Each structure stands twice: as structure tokens, then as C-alpha cells.
Coordinates of C-alpha atoms and ligand atoms in Angstrom, one line a residue:
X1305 CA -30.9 -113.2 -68.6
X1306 CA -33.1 -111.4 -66.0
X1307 CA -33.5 -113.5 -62.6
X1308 CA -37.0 -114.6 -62.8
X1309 CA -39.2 -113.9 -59.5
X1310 CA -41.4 -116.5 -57.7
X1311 CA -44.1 -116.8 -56.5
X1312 CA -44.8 -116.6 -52.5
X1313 CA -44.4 -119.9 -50.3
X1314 CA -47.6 -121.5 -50.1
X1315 CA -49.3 -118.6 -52.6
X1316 CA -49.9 -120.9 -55.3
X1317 CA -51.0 -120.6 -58.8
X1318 CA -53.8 -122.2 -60.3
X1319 CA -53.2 -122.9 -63.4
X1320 CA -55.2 -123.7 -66.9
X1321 CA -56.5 -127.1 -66.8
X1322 CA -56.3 -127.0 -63.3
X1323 CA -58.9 -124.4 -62.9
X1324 CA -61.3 -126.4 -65.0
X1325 CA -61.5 -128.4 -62.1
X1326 CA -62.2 -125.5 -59.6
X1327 CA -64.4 -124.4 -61.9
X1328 CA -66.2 -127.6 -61.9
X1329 CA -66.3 -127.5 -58.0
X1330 CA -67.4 -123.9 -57.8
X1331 CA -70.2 -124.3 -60.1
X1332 CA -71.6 -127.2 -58.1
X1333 CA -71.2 -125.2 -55.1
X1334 CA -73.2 -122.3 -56.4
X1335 CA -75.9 -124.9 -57.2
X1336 CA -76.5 -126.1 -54.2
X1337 CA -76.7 -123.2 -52.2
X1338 CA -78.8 -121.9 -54.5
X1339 CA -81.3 -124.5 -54.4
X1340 CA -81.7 -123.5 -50.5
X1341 CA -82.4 -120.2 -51.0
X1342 CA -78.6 -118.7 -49.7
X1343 CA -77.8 -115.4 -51.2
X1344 CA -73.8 -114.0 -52.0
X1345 CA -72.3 -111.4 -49.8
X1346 CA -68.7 -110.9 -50.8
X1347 CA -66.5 -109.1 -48.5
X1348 CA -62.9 -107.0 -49.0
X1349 CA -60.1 -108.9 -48.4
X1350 CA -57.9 -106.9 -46.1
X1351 CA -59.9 -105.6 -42.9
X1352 CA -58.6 -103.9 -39.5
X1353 CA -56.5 -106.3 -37.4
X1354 CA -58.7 -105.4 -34.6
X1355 CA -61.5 -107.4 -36.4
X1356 CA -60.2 -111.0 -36.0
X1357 CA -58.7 -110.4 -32.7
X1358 CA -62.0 -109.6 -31.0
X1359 CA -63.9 -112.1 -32.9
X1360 CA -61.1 -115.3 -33.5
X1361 CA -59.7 -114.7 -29.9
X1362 CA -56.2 -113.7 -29.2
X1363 CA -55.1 -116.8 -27.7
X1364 CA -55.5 -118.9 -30.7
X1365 CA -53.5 -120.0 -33.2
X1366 CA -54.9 -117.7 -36.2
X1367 CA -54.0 -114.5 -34.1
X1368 CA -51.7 -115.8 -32.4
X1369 CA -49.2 -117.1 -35.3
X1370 CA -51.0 -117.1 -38.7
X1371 CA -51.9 -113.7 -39.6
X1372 CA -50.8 -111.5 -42.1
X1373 CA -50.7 -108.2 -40.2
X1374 CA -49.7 -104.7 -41.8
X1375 CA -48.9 -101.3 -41.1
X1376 CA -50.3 -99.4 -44.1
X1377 CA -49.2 -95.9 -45.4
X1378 CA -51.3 -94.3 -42.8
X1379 CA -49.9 -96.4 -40.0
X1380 CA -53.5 -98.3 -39.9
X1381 CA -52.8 -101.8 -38.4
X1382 CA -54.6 -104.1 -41.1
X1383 CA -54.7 -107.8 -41.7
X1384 CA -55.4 -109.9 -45.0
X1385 CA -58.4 -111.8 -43.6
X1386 CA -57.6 -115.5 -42.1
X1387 CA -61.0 -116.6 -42.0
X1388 CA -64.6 -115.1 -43.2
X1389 CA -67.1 -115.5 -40.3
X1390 CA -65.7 -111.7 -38.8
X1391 CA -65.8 -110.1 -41.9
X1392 CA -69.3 -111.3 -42.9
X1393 CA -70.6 -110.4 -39.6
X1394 CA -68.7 -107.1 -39.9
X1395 CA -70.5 -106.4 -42.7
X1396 CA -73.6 -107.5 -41.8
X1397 CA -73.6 -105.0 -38.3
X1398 CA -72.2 -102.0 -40.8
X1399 CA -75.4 -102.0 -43.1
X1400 CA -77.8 -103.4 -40.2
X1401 CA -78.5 -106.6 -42.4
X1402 CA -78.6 -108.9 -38.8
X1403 CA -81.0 -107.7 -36.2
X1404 CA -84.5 -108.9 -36.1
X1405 CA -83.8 -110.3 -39.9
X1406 CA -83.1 -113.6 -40.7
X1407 CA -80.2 -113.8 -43.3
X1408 CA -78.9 -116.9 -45.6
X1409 CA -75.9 -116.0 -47.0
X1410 CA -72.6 -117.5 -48.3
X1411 CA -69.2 -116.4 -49.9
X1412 CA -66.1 -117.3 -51.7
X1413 CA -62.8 -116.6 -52.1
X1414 CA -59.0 -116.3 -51.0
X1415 CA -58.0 -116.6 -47.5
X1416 CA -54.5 -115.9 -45.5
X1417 CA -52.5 -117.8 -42.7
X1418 CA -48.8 -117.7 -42.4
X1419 CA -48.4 -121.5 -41.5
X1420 CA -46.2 -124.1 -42.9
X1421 CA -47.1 -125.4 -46.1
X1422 CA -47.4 -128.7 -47.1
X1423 CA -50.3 -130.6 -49.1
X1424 CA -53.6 -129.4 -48.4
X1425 CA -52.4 -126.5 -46.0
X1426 CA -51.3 -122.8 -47.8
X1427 CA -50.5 -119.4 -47.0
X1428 CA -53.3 -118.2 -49.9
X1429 CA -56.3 -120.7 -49.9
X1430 CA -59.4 -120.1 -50.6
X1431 CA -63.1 -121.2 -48.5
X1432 CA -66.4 -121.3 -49.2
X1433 CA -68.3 -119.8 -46.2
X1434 CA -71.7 -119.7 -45.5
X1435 CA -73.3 -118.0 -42.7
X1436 CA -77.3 -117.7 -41.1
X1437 CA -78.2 -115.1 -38.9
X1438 CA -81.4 -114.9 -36.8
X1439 CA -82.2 -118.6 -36.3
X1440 CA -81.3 -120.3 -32.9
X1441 CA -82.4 -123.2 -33.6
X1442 CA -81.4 -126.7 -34.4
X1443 CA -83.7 -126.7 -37.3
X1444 CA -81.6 -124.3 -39.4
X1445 CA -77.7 -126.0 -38.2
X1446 CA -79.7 -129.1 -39.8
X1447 CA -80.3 -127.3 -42.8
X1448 CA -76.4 -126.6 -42.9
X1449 CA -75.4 -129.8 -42.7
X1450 CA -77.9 -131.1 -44.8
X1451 CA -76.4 -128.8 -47.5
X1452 CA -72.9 -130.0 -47.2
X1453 CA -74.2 -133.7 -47.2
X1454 CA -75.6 -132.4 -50.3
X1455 CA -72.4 -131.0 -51.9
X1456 CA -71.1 -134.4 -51.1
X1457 CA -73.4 -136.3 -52.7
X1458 CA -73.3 -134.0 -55.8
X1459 CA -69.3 -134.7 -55.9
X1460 CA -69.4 -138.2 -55.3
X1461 CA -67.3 -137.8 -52.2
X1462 CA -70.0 -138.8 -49.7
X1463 CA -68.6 -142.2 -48.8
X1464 CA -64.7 -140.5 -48.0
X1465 CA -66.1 -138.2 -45.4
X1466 CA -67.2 -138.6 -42.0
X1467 CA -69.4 -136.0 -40.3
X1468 CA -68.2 -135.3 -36.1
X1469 CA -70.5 -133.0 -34.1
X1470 CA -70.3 -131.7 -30.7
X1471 CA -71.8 -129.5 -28.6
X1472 CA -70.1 -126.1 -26.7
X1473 CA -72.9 -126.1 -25.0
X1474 CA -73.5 -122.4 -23.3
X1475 CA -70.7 -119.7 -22.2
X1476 CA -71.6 -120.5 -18.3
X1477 CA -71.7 -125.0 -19.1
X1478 CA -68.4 -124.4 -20.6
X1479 CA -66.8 -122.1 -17.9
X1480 CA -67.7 -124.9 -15.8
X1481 CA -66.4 -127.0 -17.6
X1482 CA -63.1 -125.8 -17.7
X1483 CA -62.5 -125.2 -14.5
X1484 CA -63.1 -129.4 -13.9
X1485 CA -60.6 -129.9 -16.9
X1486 CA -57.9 -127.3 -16.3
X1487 CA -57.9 -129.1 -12.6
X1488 CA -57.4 -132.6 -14.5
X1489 CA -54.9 -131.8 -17.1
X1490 CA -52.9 -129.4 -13.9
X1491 CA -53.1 -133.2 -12.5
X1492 CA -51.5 -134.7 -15.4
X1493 CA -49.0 -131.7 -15.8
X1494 CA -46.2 -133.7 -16.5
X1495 CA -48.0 -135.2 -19.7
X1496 CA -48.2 -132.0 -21.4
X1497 CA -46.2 -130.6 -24.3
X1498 CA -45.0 -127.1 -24.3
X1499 CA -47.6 -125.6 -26.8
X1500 CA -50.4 -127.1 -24.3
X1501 CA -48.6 -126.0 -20.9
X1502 CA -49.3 -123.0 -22.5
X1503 CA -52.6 -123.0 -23.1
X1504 CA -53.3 -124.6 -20.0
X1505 CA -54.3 -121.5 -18.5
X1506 CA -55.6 -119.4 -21.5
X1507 CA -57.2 -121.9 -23.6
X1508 CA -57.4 -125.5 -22.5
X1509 CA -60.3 -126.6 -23.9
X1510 CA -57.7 -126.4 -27.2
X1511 CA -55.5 -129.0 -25.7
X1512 CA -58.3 -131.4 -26.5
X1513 CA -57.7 -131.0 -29.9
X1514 CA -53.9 -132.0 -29.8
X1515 CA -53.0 -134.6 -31.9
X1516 CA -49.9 -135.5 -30.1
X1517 CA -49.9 -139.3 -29.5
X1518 CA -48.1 -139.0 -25.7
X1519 CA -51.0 -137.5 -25.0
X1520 CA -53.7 -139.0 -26.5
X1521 CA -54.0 -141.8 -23.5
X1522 CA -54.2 -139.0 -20.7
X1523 CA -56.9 -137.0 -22.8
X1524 CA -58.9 -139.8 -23.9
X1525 CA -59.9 -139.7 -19.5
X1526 CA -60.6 -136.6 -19.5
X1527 CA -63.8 -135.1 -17.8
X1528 CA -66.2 -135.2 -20.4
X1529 CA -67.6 -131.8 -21.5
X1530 CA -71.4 -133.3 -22.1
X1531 CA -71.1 -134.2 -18.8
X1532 CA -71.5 -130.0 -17.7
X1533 CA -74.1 -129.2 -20.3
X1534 CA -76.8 -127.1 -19.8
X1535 CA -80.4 -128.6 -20.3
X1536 CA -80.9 -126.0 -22.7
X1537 CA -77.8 -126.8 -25.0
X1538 CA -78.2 -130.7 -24.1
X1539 CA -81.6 -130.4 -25.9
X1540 CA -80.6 -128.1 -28.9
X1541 CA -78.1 -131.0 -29.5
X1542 CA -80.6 -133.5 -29.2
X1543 CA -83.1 -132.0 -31.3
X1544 CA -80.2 -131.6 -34.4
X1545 CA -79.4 -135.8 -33.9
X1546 CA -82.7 -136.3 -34.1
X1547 CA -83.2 -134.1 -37.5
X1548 CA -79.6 -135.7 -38.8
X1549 CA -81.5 -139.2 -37.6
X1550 CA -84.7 -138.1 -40.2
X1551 CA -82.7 -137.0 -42.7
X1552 CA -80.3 -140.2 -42.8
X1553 CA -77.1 -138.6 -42.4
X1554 CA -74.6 -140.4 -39.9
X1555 CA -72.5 -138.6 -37.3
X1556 CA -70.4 -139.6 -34.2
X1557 CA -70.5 -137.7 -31.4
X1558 CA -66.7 -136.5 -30.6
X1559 CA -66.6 -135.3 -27.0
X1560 CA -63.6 -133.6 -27.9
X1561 CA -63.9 -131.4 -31.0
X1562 CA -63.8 -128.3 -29.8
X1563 CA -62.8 -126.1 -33.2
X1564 CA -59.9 -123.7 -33.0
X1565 CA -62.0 -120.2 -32.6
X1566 CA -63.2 -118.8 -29.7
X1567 CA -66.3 -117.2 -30.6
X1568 CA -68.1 -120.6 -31.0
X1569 CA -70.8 -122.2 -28.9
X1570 CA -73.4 -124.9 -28.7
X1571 CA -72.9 -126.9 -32.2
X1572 CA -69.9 -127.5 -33.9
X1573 CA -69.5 -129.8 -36.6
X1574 CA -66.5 -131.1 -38.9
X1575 CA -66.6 -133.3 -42.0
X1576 CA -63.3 -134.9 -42.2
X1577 CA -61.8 -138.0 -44.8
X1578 CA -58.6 -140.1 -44.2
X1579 CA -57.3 -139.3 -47.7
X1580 CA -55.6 -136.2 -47.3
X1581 CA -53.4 -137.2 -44.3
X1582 CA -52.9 -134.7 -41.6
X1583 CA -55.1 -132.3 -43.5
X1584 CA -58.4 -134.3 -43.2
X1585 CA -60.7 -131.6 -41.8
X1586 CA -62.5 -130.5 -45.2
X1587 CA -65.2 -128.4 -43.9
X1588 CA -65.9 -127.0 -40.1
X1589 CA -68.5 -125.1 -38.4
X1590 CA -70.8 -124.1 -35.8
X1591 CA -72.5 -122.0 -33.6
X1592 CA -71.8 -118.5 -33.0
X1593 CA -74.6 -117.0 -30.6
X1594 CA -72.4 -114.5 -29.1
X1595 CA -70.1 -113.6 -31.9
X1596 CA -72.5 -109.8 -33.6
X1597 CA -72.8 -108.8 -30.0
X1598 CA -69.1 -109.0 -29.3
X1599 CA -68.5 -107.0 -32.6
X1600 CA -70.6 -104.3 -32.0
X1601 CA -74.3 -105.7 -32.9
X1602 CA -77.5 -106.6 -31.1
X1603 CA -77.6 -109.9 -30.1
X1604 CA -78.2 -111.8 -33.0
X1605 CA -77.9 -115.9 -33.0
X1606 CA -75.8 -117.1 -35.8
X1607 CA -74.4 -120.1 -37.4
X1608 CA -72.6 -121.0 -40.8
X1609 CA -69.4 -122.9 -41.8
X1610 CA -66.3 -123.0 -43.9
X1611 CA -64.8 -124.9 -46.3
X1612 CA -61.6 -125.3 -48.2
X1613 CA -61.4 -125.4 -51.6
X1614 CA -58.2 -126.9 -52.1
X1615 CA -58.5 -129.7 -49.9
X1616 CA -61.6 -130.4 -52.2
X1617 CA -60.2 -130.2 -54.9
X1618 CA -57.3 -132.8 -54.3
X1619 CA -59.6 -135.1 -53.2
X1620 CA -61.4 -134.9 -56.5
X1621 CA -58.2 -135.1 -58.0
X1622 CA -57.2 -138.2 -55.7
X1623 CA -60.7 -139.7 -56.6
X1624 CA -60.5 -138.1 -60.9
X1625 CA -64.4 -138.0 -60.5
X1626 CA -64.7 -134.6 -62.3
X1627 CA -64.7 -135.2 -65.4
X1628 CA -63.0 -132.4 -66.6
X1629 CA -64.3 -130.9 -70.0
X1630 CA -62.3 -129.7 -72.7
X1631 CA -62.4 -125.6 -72.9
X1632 CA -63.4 -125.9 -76.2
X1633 CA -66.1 -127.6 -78.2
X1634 CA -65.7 -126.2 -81.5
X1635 CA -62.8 -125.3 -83.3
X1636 CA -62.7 -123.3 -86.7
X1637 CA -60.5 -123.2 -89.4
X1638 CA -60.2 -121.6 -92.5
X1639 CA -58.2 -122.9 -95.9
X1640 CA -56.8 -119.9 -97.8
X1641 CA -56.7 -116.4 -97.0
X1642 CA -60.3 -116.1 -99.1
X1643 CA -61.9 -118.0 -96.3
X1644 CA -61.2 -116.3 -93.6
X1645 CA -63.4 -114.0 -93.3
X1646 CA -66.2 -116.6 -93.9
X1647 CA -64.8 -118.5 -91.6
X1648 CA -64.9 -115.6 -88.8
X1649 CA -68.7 -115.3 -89.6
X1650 CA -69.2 -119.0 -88.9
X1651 CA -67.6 -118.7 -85.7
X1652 CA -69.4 -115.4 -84.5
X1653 CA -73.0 -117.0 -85.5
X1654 CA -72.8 -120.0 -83.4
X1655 CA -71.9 -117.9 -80.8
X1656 CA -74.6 -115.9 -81.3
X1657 CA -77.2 -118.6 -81.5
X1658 CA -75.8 -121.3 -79.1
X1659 CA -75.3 -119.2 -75.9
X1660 CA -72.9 -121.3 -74.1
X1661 CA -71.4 -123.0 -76.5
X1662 CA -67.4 -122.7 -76.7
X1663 CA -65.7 -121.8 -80.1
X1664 CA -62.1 -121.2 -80.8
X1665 CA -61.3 -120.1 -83.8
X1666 CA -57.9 -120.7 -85.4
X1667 CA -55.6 -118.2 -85.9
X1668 CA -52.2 -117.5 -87.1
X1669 CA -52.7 -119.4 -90.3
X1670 CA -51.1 -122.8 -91.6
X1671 CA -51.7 -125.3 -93.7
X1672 CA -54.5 -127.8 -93.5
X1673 CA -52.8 -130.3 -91.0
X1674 CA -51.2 -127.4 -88.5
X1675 CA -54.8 -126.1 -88.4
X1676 CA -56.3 -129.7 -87.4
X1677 CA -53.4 -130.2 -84.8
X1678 CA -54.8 -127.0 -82.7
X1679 CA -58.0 -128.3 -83.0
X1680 CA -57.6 -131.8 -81.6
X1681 CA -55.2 -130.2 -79.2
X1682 CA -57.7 -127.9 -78.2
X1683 CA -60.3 -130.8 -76.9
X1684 CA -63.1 -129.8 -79.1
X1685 CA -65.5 -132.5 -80.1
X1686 CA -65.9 -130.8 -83.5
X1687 CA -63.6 -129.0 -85.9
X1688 CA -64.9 -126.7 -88.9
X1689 CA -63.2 -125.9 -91.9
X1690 CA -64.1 -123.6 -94.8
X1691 CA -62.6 -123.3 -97.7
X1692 CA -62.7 -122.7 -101.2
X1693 CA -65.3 -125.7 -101.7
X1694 CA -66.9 -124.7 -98.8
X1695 CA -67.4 -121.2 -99.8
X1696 CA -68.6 -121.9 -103.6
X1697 CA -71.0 -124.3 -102.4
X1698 CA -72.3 -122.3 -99.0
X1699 CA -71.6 -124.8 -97.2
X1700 CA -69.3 -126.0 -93.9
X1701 CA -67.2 -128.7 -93.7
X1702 CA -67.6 -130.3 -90.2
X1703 CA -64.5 -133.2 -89.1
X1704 CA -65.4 -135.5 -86.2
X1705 CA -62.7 -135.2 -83.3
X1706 CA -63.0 -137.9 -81.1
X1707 CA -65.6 -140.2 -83.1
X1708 CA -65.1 -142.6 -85.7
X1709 CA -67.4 -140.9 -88.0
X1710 CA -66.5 -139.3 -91.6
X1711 CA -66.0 -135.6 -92.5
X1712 CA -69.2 -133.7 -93.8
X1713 CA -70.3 -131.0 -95.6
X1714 CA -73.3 -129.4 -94.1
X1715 CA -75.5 -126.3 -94.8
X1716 CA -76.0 -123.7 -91.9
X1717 CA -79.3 -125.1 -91.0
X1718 CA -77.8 -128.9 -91.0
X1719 CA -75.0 -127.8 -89.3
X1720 CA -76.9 -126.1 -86.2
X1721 CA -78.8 -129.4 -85.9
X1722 CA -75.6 -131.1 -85.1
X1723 CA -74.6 -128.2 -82.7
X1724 CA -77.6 -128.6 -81.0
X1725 CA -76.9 -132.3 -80.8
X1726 CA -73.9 -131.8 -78.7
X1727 CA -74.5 -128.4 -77.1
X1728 CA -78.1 -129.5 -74.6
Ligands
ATP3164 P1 -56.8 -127.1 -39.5 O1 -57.1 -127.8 -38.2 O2 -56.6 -128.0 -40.7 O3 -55.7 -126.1 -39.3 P2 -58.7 -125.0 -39.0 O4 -59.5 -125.4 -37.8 O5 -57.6 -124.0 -38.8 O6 -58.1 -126.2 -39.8 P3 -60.9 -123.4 -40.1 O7 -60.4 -122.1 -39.6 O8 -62.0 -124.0 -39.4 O9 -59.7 -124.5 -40.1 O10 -61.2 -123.3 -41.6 C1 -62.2 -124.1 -42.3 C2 -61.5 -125.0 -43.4 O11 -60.7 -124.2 -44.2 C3 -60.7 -126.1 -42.9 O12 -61.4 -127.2 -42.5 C4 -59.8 -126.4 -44.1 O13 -60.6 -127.2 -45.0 C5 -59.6 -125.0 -44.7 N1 -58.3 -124.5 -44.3 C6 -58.0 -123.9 -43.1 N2 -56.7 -123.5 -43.1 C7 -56.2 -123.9 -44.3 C8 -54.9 -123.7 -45.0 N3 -53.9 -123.1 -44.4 N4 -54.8 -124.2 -46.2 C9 -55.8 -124.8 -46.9 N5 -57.0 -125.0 -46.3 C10 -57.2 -124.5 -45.1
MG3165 MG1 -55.5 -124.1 -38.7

């Protein structure tokens, strides 16, 4: 036999069943952006490596070690994109969607990192992003949370996540503020580990985000970054509390979320459970004032977040609250070669008058009990069968799946008021 070939570490499929339940989640998710107003933009997935390393930052840990970087045929350095936010705002500066506009938008799809995988962490995953461009203020990053809340509430996941906000206050409030903390942690060299020694000069606003426990103590008295806010940025984070206060949506204020990309400033946000171990931030954003100037743009404020789907979806999983439905809700059969045909018409005219509705139709023939096998196998809540009978007397016989209820034989018209009964 042929060796079978795999698929990628961490590139995993999603298979059937399974993608009823993204399906589930996806739909939801187009709902609710929809009902603010947020239009698609969808984005190629490959782009120019020189993309994310002037928007994501070269000293973090996407460009650093997670990105999928290729030399194509024409010796083009390109990368399979890591993360949305560049690409969108790539896009947005190439067909001058961004300055002096105000733009709602939000994407889906597959994402790249080369990190180790484990549960809720892959090579392929996939976000749902959503990005606004033109608004500045705190009005519209409530809006963004308020959405996600929504999603939330819509999921039932709202009481297994917990929202953390910060603020990055501006570029010149947070160059102060580094110098302060790069003295402190220099102070308390000997606490560091190697991957933050490193950083200690290019990035150490990240080592606030390490989750080593020998250093948790030493980071815990750190100068506190509120503390070097600018009035400006101290009331832009005062006026979204307030709006999260109004709209009853509960934060904490973590002094020391500072999110992984560079490009951010002022608000950041992260909803994050305790059910998914190490992987517990779900969804992440925040401001990103500077970002459509720095690739190319005029200066355009901007804000949006991400989410992943997968860590989403194992929650629901963990939780079973999407009730999955069946792919089918009608299955049809036909007795005898004669009704096949008949049977095919059936099938074809519910589908033409019951938009939505899902009918399989049996094929490969069989006798009576193979045929009502596939059908309860398939989930459907209703299985038809014509047959000689059936056909002499224009009629359909209809057999109850999943309720205690006995077979009947129904006319078109009687049959498509059941239909309608279970298709609203
Ligand atoms: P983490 O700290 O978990 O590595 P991150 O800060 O790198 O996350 P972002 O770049 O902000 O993540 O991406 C937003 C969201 O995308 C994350 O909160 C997470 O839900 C999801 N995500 C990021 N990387 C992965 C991955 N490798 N596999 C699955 N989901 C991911
Ligand atoms: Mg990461």
C-alpha cells in the first residue's frame, strides 16, 4: 500500500460534524456585527513580509519566531499573514478607503504562526477581526467591546470570560515610561530569564506580560505605567470606564497588559476565561492611532480586535451549549425502481418551495429498512417514502424520526403544512 501523507503539525482539519459547530459560531458572528452596522473586507492570505515587520514590530514574537516567510518563484520575500490588522489597513491605504472616512469593518478567516501546538494554540487558526478607522474616540472602542459582550451573551459564554483593559497611553507617556521601568527591572537584573534579558533593551514593556512565576513577585512592584499617563490618554480611558460603567459590562483594570504588538496605543483590551488553561486569552484588541501612518497612509485613528475561532469553539465544546443541528431535516426514499423518479420530484419541490430547508434524498437503492437506516442516520426529523401506494394514490408517505407519532400518508398540500411546521 501507498504511504499515506499527513497533514501539517498544527494545520488541522475540521471535519463534518465538527464544522456544524463553526458554522453555528460563524453565523452568530455574522449577526452580530451586522446588527452594528460593520461591513466585510476580506483580504489575500499571503502578503509581502515587509508588511508585518513594519506594522507588528520586529522585536516581537510574531516576527520574531512565528512567521511563515517565503521566497517565491520570483525571489519576492512573502509571508502567510500572522495576524489581520496590517493587511486590512494595507488594503484600506491601497484603495484610499481610510482618510477622512470613517470605516466599520470586519473579516474572517485562516491565520499562520509557527509556534508549538498544543490545545487552543495552531500553526493554521483562524480569527475574526474587526477593525474602525476614523474614530478617536472612546465612544467607538465602547462600541467594540460592547459587541464582543454581545457575542458573549449570544453564546452563552458571558459568565466564563473576564474582560481586562488597559491603557498605552500616548507614544511620548509610554517612552517615559520605559525608561522608569527598564531602570527597575536593570535593578532586578538578576530576576530575569533569558527571553526577558533580552528584551530588556528592545522591548521591555513585554516582560510585563511574562508569565513566569520567579518573576511574578519582582513585576508585581513594578513602576506602574498609569502612573506616566498623559492627561489626554488618562481621560480617553476614563471616558470608556465610564461608557463600560452605563452599559453594565464589568472590567479590571490590569496595569500590566500590554498586548504583544507594537503598533498599539492608548486602549487595549483582552477577554480571557480560566477554561482553556494556558490558552485563556479568547479575544484581544486595541488602539492603533499610529499604525496607517506608519504604513504609508495619512494619519488616520484606528481601533478593532481579534478573535480566535478555535479557542471559541472548544469552549463551546467544553460548555456543549450549541446545540448542534442535524445537516438534514428531510430524508427521501423511494420503494421500487417505479418511484424513483416520483420520489426525485418530491424532493426537488420542497426545495423549491421551502428555501432553507435541508433534503437528502436516498440514493443507491435498498430495500425498505436500509433506506430508513440512512435516514435516521442522517438526523432528519422526517423521512419520506414513495412507493407503489404512494404513487396510485398521489400521495406521500411521511415516517416520524425522533417522535413517537405514527406513519402518514399525506397529499402535497397536507404534507407542506407539516413542512412548514418544522421548517419557521
Ligand atoms: P497568545 O498570548 O495566546 O499567544 P496573542 O497575543 O499572540 O495570543 P493575538 O495576536 O492578539 O494573540 O491574536 C488574537 C487572538 O487570536 C488570541 O487572543 C487568540 O484567541 C487567537 N490566537 C492567537 N494565536 C493563536 C494560535 N496560534 N492558535 C489559536 N489561536 C490563536
Ligand atoms: Mg502569541
Amino acid at each position: 500500500m501507498a504511504k499515506q501523507i499527513q497533514a501539517i503539525r498544527g494545520m488541522n482539519d475540521i471535519l463534518p460534524g465538527q464544522s456544524r459547530r463553526w458554522q453555528y459560531l460563524e453565523n452568530i458572528i455574522r449577526q452580530v456585527v451586522a446588527a452594528y452596522g460593520y461591513d466585510e473586507i476580506r483580504m489575500p492570505v499571503v502578503e509581502q513580509t515587509d508588511l508585518f515587520k513594519r506594522s507588528i514590530g520586529e522585536v516581537t514574537d510574531i516576527v520574531e519566531k512565528e512567521m511563515y516567510t517565503f521566497e517565491d518563484r520570483n525571489g519576492d520575500s512573502l509571508t502567510l499573514r500572522p495576524e489581520g490588522t496590517a493587511s486590512c489597513v494595507r488594503a484600506g491605504n491601497e484603495h484610499g478607503l481610510l482618510y477622512n472616512q470613517q470605516q466599520r469593518l470586519w473579516y474572517m478567516g485562516p491565520m499562520f504562526r509557527h509556534e508549538r501546538p498544543q490545545k487552543g494554540r495552531y500553526r493554521q487558526f483562524h480569527q475574526v477581526g474587526v477593525e474602525v478607522f476614523g474614530l478617536d474616540g472612546p465612544d467607538i472602542d465602547a462600541e467594540l467591546i460592547q459587541m464582543t459582550a454581545r457575542l458573549w451573551k449570544t453564546l452563552g459564554l458571558t459568565e466564563h470570560l473576564t474582560l481586562e483593559l488597559n491603557s498605552l497611553a500616548s507614544n511620548e507617556a509610554r517612552a517615559n515610561y520605559k525608561v522608569a521601568l527598564t531602570e527597575y527591572l536593570g535593578a532586578h537584573a538578576e530576576l530575569l530569564d533569558d527571553d526577558s534579558k533580552r528584551r530588556l533593551e528592545s522591548n521591555p514593556l513585554r516582560i510585563l506580560d511574562s508569565k513566569n512565576p520567579a518573576m511574578a513577585e519582582m513585576l508585581a512592584a513594578a513602576p506602574k505605567l498609569s502612573e506616566y499617563w498623559d492627561d489626554e490618554s488618562r481621560e480617553h480611558f476614563n471616558g470608556l470606564c465610564a461608557r463600560l460603567d452605563a452599559a453594565g459590562i464589568t472590567y479590571t483594570h490590569n496595569e500590566r497588559l500590554v498586548r504583544g504588538l507594537d503598533y498599539y496605543n492608548r486602549s487595549v483590551f483582552e477577554w480571557v476565561t480560566t477554561s482553556l488553561g494556558a490558552q485563556g486569552t479568547v479575544c484581544a484588541g486595541g488602539r492603533y492611532d499610529g499604525l496607517v501612518e506608519q504604513l504609508g497612509g495619512k494619519g488616520t485613528p484606528a481601533v478593532g480586535f481579534a478573535m480566535g475561532l478555535e479557542r471559541l469553539v472548544l469552549m463551546l465544546e467544553q460548555l456543549d451549549q450549541a446545540d448542534l443541528p442535524a445537516a438534514v431535516d428531510v430524508y427521501v426514499s423511494a420503494m421500487g425502481e417505479q418511484a424513483e423518479l416520483p420520489a426525485v420530484k418530491i424532493a426537488e419541490r420542497l426545495r423549491d418551495e421551502f428555501p432553507g430547508l435541508r433534503v437528502m434524498q436516498h440514493c443507491g437503492g435498498g430495500n425498505f429498512k436500509k433506506q430508513l437506516k440512512r435516514a435516521d442516520k442522517s438526523g432528519a426529523r422526517l423521512a419520506l417514502i414513495m412507493g407503489d401506494d404512494e404513487i396510485a394514490n398521489e400521495v406521500v408517505s411521511v415516517k416520524y424520526l425522533r417522535e413517537d407519532k405514527p406513519q402518514q400518508s399525506l397529499t402535497w398540500d397536507q404534507l407542506s403544512q407539516v413542512i412548514t411546521t418544522i421548517h419557521s
